[in-house]
PDB file of C-alpha atoms and ligand atoms in Angstrom:
ATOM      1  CA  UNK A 428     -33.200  23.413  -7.114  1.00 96.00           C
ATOM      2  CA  UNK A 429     -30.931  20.192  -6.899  1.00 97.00           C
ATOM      3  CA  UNK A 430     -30.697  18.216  -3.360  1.00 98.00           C
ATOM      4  CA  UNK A 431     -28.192  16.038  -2.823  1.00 97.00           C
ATOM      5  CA  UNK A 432     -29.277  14.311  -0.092  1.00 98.00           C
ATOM      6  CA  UNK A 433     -27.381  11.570   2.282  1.00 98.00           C
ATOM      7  CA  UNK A 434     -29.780   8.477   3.278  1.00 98.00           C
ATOM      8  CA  UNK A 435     -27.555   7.207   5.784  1.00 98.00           C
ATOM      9  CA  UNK A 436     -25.985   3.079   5.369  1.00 98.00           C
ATOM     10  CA  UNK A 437     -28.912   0.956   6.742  1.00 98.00           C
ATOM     11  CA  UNK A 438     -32.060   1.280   4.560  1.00 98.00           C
ATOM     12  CA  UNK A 439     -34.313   3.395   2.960  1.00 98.00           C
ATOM     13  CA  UNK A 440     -35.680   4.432   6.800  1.00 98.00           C
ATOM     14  CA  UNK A 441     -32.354   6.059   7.921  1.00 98.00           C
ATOM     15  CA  UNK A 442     -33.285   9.474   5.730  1.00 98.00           C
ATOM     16  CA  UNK A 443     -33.471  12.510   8.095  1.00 98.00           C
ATOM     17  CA  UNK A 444     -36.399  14.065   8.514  1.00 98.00           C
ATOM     18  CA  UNK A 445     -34.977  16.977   6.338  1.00 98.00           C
ATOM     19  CA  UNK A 446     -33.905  14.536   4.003  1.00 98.00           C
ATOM     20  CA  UNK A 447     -37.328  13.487   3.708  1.00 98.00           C
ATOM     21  CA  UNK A 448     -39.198  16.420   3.183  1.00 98.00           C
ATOM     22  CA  UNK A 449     -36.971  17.926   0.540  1.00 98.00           C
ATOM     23  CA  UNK A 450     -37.161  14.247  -1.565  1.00 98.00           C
ATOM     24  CA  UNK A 451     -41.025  14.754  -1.006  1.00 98.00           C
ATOM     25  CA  UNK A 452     -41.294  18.114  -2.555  1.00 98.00           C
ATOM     26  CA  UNK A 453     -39.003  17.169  -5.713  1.00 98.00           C
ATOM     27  CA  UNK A 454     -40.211  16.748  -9.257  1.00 98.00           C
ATOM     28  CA  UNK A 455     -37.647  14.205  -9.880  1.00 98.00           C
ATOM     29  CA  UNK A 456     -35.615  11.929  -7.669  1.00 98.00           C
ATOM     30  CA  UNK A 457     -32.456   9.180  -8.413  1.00 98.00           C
ATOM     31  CA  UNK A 458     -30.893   7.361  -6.133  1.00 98.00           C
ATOM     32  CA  UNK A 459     -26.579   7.023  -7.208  1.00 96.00           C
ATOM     33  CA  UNK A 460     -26.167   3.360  -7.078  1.00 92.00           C
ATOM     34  CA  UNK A 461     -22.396   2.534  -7.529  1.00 93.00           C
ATOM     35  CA  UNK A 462     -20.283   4.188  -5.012  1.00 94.00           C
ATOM     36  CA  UNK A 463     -21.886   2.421  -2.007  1.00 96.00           C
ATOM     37  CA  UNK A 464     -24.597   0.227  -1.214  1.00 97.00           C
ATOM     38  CA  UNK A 465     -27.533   0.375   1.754  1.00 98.00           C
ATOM     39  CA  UNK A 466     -27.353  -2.891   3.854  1.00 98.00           C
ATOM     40  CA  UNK A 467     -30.639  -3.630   2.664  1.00 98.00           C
ATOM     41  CA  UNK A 468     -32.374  -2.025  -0.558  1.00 98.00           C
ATOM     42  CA  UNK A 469     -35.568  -2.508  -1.963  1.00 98.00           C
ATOM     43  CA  UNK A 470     -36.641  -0.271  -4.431  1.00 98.00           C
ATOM     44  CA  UNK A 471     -40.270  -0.936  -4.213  1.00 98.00           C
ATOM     45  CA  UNK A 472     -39.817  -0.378  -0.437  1.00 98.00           C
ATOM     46  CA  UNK A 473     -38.138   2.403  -0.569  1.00 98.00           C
ATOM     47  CA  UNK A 474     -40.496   4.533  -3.125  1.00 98.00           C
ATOM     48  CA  UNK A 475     -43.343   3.542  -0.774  1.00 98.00           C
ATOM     49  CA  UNK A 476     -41.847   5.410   1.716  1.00 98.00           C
ATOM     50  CA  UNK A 477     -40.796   8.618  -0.165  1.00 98.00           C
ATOM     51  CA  UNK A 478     -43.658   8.425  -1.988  1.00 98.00           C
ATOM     52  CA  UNK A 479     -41.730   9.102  -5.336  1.00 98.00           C
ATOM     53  CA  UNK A 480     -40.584   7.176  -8.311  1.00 98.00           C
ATOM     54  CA  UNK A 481     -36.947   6.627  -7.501  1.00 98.00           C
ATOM     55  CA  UNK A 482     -34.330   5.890 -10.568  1.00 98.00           C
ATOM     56  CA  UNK A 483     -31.316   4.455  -9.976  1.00 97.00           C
ATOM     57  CA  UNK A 484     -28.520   5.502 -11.848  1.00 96.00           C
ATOM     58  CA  UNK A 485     -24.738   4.685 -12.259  1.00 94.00           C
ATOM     59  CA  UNK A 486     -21.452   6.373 -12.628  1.00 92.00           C
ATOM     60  CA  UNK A 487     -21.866   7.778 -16.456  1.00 93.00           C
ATOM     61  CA  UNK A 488     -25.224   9.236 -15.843  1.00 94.00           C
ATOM     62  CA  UNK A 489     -24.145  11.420 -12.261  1.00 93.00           C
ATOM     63  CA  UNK A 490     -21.049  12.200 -13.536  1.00 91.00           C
ATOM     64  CA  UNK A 491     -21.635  13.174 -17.006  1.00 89.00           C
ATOM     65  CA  UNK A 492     -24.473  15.501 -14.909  1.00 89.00           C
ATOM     66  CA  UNK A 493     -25.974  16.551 -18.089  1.00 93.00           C
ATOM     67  CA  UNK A 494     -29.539  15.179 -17.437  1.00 94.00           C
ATOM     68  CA  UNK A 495     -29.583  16.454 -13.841  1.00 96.00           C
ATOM     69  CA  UNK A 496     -28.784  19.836 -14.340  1.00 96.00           C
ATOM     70  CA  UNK A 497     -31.146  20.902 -17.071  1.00 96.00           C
ATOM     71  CA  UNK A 498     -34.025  19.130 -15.399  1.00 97.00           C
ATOM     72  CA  UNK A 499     -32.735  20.863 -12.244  1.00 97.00           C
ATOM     73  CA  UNK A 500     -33.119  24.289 -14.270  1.00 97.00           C
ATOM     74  CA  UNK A 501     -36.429  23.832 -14.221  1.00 97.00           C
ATOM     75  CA  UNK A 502     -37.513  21.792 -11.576  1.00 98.00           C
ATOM     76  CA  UNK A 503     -36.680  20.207  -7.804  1.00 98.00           C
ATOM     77  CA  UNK A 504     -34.400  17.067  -9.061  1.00 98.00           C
ATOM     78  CA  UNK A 505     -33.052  14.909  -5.716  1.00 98.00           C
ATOM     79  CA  UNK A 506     -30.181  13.318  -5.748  1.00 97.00           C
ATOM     80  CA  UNK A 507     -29.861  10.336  -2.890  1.00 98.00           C
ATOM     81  CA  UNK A 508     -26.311   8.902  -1.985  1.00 97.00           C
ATOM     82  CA  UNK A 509     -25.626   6.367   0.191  1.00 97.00           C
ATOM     83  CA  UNK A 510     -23.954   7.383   3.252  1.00 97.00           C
ATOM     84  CA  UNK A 511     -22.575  10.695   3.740  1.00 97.00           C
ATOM     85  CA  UNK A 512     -22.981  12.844   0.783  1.00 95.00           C
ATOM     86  CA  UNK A 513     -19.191  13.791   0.892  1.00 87.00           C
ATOM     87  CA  UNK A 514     -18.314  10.919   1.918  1.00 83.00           C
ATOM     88  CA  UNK A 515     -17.126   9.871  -2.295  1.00 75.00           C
ATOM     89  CA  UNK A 516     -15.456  12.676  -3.674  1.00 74.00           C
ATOM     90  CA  UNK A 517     -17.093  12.039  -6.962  1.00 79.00           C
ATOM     91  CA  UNK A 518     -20.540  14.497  -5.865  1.00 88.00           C
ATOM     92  CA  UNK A 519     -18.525  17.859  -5.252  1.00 89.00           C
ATOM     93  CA  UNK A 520     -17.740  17.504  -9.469  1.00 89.00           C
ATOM     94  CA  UNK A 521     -21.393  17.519  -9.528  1.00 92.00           C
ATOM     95  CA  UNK A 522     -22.644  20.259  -7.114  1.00 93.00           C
ATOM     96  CA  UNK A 523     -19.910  22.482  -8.845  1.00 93.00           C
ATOM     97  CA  UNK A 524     -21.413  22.093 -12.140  1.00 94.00           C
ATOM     98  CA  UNK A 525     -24.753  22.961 -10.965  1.00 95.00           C
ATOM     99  CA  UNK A 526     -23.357  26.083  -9.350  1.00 94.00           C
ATOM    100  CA  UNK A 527     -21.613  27.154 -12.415  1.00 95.00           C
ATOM    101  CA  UNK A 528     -25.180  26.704 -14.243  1.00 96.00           C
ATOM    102  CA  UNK A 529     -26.952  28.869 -11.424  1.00 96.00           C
ATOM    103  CA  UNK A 530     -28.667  25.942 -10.217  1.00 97.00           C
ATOM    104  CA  UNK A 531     -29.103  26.402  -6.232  1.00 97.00           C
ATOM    105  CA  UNK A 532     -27.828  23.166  -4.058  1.00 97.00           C
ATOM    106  CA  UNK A 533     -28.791  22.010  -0.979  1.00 97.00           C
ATOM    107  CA  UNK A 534     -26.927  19.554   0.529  1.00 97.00           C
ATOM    108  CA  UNK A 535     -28.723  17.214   3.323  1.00 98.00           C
ATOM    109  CA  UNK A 536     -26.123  15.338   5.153  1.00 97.00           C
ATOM    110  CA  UNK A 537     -26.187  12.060   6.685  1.00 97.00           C
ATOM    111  CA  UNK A 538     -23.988   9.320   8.931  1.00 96.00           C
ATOM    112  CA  UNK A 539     -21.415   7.547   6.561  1.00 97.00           C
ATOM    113  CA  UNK A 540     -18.787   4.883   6.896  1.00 98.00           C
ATOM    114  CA  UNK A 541     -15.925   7.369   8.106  1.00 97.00           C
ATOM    115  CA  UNK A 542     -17.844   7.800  10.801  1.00 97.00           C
ATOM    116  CA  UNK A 543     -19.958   4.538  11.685  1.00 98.00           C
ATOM    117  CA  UNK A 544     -16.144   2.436  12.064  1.00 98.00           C
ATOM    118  CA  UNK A 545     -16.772   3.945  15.600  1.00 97.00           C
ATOM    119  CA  UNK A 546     -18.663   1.490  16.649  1.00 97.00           C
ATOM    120  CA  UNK A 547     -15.560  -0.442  16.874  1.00 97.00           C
ATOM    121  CA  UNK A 548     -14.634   1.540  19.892  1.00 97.00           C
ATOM    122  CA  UNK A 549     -11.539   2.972  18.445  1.00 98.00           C
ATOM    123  CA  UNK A 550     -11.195   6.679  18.281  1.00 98.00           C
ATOM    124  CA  UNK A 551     -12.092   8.463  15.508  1.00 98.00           C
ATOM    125  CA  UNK A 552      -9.321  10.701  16.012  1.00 97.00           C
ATOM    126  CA  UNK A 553      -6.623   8.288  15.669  1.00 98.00           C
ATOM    127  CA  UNK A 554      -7.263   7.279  12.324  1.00 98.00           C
ATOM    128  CA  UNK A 555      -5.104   8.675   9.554  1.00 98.00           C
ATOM    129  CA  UNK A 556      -5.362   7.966   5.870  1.00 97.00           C
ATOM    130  CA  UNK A 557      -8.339   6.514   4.339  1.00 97.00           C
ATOM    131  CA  UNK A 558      -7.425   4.195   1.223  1.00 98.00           C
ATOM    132  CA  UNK A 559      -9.458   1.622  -0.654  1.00 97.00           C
ATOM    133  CA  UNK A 560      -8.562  -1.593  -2.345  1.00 98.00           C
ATOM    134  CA  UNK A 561      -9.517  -2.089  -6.154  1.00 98.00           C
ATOM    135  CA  UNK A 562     -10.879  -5.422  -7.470  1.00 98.00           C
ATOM    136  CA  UNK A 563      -7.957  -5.105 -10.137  1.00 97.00           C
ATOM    137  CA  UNK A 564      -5.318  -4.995  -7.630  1.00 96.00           C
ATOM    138  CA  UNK A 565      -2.307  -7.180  -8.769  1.00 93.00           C
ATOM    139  CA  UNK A 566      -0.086  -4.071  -9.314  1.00 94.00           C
ATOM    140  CA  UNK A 567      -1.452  -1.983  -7.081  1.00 97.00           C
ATOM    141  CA  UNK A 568       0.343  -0.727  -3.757  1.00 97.00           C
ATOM    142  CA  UNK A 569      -0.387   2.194  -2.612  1.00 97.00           C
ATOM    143  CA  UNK A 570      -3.501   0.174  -0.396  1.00 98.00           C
ATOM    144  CA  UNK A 571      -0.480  -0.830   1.637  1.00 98.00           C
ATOM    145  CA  UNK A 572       1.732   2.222   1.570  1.00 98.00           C
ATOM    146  CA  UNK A 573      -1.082   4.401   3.097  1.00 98.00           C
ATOM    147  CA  UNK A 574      -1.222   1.447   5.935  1.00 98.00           C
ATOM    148  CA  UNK A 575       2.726   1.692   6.626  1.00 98.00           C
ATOM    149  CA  UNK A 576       2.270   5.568   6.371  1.00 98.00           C
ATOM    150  CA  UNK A 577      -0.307   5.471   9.012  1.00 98.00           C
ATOM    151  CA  UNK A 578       1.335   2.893  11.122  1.00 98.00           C
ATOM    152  CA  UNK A 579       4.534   4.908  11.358  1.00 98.00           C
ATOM    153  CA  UNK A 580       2.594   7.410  13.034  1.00 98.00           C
ATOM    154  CA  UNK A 581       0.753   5.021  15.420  1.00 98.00           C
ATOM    155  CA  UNK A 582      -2.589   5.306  12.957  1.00 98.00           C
ATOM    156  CA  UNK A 583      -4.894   3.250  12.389  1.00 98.00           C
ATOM    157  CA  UNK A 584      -6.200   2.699   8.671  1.00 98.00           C
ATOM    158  CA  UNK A 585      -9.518   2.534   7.349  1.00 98.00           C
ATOM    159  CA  UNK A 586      -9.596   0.463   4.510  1.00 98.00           C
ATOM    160  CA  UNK A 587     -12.812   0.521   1.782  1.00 98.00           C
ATOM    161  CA  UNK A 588     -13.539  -1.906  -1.127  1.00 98.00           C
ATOM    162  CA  UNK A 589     -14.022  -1.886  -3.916  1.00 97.00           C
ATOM    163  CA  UNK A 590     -17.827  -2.290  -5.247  1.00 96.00           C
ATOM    164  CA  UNK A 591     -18.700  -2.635  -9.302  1.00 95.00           C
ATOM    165  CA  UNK A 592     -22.041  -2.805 -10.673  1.00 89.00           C
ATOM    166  CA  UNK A 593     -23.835  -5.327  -7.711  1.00 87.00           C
ATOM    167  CA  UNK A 594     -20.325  -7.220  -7.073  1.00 96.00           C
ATOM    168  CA  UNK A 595     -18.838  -5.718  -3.780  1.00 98.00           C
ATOM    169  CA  UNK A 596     -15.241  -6.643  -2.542  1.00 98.00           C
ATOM    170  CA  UNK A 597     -14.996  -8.938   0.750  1.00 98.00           C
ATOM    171  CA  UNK A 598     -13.339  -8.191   3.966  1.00 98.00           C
ATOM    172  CA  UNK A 599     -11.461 -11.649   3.311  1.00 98.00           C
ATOM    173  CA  UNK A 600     -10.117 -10.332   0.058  1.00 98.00           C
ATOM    174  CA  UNK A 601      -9.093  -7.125   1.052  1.00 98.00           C
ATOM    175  CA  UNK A 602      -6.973  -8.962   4.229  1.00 98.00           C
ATOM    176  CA  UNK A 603      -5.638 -11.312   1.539  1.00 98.00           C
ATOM    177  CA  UNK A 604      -3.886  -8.740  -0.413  1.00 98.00           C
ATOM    178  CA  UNK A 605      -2.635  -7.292   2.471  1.00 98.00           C
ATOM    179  CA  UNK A 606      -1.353 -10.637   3.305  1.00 98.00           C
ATOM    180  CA  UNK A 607       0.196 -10.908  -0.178  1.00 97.00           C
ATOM    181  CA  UNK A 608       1.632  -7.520  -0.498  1.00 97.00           C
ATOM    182  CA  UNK A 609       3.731  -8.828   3.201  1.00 97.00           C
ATOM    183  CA  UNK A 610       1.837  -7.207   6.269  1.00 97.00           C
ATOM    184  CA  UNK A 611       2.909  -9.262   9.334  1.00 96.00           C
ATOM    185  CA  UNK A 612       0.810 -12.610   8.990  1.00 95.00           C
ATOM    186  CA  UNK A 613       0.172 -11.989  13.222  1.00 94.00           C
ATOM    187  CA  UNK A 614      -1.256  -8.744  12.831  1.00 96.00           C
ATOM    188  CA  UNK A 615      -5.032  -8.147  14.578  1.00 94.00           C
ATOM    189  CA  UNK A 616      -7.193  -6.351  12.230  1.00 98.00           C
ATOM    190  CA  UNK A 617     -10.955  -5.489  12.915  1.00 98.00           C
ATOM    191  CA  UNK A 618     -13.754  -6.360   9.867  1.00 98.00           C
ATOM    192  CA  UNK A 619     -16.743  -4.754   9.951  1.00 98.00           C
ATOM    193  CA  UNK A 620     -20.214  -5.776   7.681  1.00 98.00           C
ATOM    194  CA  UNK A 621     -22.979  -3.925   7.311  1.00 98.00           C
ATOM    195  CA  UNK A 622     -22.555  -0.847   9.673  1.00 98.00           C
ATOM    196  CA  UNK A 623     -25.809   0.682  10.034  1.00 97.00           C
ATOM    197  CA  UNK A 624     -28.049  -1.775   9.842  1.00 97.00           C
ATOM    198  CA  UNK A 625     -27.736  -5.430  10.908  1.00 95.00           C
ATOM    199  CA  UNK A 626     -23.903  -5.056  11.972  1.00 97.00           C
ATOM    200  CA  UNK A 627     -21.068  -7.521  12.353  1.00 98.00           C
ATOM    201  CA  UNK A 628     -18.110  -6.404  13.590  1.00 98.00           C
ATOM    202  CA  UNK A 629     -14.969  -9.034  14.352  1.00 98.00           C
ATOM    203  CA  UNK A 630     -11.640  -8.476  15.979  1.00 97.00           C
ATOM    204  CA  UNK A 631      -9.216 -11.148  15.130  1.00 96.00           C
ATOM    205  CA  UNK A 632      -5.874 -12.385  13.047  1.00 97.00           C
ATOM    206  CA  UNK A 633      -5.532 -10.826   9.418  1.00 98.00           C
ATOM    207  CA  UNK A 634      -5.402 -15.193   8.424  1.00 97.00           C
ATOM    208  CA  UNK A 635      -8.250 -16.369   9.473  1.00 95.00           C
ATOM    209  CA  UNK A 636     -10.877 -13.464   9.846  1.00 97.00           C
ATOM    210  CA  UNK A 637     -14.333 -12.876   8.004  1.00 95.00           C
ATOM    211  CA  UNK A 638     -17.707 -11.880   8.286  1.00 97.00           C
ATOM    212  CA  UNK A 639     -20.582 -12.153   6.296  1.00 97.00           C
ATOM    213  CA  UNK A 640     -23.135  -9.491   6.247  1.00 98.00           C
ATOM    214  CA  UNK A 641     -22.376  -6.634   3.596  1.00 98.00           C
ATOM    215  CA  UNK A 642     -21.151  -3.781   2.358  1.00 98.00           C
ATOM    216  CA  UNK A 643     -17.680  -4.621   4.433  1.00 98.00           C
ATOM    217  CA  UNK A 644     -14.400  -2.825   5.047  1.00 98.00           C
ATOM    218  CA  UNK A 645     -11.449  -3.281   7.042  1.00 98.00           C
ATOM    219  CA  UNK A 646      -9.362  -1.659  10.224  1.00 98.00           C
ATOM    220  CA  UNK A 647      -5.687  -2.094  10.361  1.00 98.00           C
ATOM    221  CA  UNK A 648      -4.499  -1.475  13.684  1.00 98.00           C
ATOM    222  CA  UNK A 649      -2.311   1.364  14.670  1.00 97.00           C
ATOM    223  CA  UNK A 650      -1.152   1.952  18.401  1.00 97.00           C
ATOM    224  CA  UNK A 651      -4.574   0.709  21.018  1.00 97.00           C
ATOM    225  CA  UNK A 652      -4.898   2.865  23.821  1.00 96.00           C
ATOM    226  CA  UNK A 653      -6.097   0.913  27.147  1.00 96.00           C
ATOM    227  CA  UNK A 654      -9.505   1.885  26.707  1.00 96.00           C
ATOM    228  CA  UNK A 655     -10.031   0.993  22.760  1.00 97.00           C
ATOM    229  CA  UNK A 656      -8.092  -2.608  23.955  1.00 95.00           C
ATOM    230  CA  UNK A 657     -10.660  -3.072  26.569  1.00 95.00           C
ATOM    231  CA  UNK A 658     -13.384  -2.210  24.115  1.00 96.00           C
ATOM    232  CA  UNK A 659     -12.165  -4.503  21.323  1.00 96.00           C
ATOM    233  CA  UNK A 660     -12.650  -6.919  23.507  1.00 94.00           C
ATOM    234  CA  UNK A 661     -16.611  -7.184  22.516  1.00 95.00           C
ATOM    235  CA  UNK A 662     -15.744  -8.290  18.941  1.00 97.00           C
ATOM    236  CA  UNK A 663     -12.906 -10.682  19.702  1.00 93.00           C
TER     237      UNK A 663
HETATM  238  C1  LIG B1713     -17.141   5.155  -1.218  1.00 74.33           C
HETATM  239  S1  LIG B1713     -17.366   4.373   0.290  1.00 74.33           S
HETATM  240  C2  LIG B1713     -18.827   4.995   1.041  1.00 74.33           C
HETATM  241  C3  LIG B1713     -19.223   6.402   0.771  1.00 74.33           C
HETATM  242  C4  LIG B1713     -20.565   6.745   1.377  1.00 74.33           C
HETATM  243  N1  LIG B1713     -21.023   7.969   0.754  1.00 74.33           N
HETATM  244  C5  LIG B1713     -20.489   6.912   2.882  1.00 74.33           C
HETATM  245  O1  LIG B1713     -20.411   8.059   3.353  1.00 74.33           O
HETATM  246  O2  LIG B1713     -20.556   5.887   3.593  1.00 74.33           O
HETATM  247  C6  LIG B1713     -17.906   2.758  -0.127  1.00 74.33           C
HETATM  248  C7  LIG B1713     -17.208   1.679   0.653  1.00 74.33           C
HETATM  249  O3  LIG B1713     -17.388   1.888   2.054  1.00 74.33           O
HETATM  250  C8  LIG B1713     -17.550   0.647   2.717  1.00 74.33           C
HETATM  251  N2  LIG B1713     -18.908   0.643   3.297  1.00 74.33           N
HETATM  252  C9  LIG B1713     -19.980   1.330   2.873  1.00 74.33           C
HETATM  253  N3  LIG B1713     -21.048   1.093   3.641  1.00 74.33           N
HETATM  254  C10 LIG B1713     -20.641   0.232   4.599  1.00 74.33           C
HETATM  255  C11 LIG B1713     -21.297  -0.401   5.705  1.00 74.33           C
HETATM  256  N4  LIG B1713     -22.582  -0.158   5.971  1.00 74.33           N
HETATM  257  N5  LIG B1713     -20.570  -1.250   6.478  1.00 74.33           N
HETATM  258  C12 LIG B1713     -19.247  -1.486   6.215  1.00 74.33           C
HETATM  259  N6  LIG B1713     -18.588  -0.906   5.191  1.00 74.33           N
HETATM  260  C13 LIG B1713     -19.269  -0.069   4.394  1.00 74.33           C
HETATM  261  C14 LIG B1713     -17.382  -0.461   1.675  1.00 74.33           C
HETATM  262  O4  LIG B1713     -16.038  -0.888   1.684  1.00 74.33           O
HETATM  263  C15 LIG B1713     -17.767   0.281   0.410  1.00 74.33           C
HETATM  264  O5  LIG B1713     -17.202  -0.310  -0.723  1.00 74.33           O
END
């Protein structure tokens, strides 16, 4: 049996209780470290309360999936992500694979970012595309098309950053290309830090914003109703 099981953004305590039990009854457990990162890890912590030896593993090892399935073939192998499970596209290549090898999945959902930007008090219904900015993002503009796109449509955009290996992109940075690439240097954008856990959230000019507490990502604005105005007004 393979679980693939979402432990929510704050720390290791924000596993359901589902989550839990399944990661308790496993032979074998990793934790996917590269597509997102708890607000605060600590391993040690962390095993202590699953009570398991927890590996963490990157990119090659989930996606090449080779290890996981065969030990899944013969034994309860859990698979923790960060966030949502679904919330990275990069886990449905693996819970297809282990399908197509008879392997039975279980999927244990959690709360990810799509969903914690609501804090913010905009509605989660008037967002439209999702996009994310790479570190490597000189030639890159499709960040900024998906925010026209969105804006043309009165949406507003969420915009994720880019992490590799333990280096994870700033709010700042991400408003900087934005800046560069020629959105309106007046615009009010929302940054948000470590949803989930100890959160900072601020509402200000796309110049001079930033926050400190990590992971980050960034809201550009689409139309405000009265009521997600008035709200904003907490983080301003
Ligand atoms: C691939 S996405 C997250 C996928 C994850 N499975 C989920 O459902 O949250 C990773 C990006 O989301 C943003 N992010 C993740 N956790 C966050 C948090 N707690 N607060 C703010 N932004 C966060 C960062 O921009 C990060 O680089």
């Amino acid at each position: 049996m393979l679980y693939v099981v979402g432990i929510g953004l704050g720390d290791e305590k924000d596993i359901t209780v589902k989550g839990l039990e399944a990661v308790k009854s496993c032979d074998f457990v990793y934790l996917e470290g590269y597509t997102s990162k708890l607000c605060s890890f600590d391993l040690g912590r962390m095993e202590k309360l699953y009570g398991k030896k927890i590996e963490v593993v990157d990119r090659k090892f989930v996606e090449d999936s080779k290890e996981i399935i065969e030990k899944a073939k013969e034994k309860d192998v859990a698979l923790l992500i960060v966030g949502s499970v679904l919330g990275a596209t990069t886990h449905m290549q693996l819970i297809n694979s282990a399908k197509e090898n008879k392997i039975k999945v279980k999927v244990i959902d959690n709360s990810g970012v799509l969903t914690a930007v609501g804090i913010t008090g905009l509605s989660l219904y008037k967002f439209g595309r999702v996009t994310t900015i790479p570190f490597d993002n000189e030639n890159v503009k499709s960040p900024y098309d998906v925010v026209l796109d969105n804006k043309k449509l009165g949406l507003h955009t969420l915009v994720l950053l880019d992490i590799q290996d333990d280096k994870m992109m700033s709010a700042r940075e991400g408003l900087d290309y934005f800046l560069r690439m020629g959105l309106d240097k007046e615009e009010k954008v929302i940054v948000c830090g470590g949803l989930g856990g100890d959160t900072e959230i601020k509402y200000g000019n796309i110049k001079d914003v930033s926050i400190n507490k990590f992971p980050q990502c960034v809201i550009i604005i689409g139309n405000l109703h009265f009521s997600e105005e008035e709200f904003l007004k907490n983080y301003a």
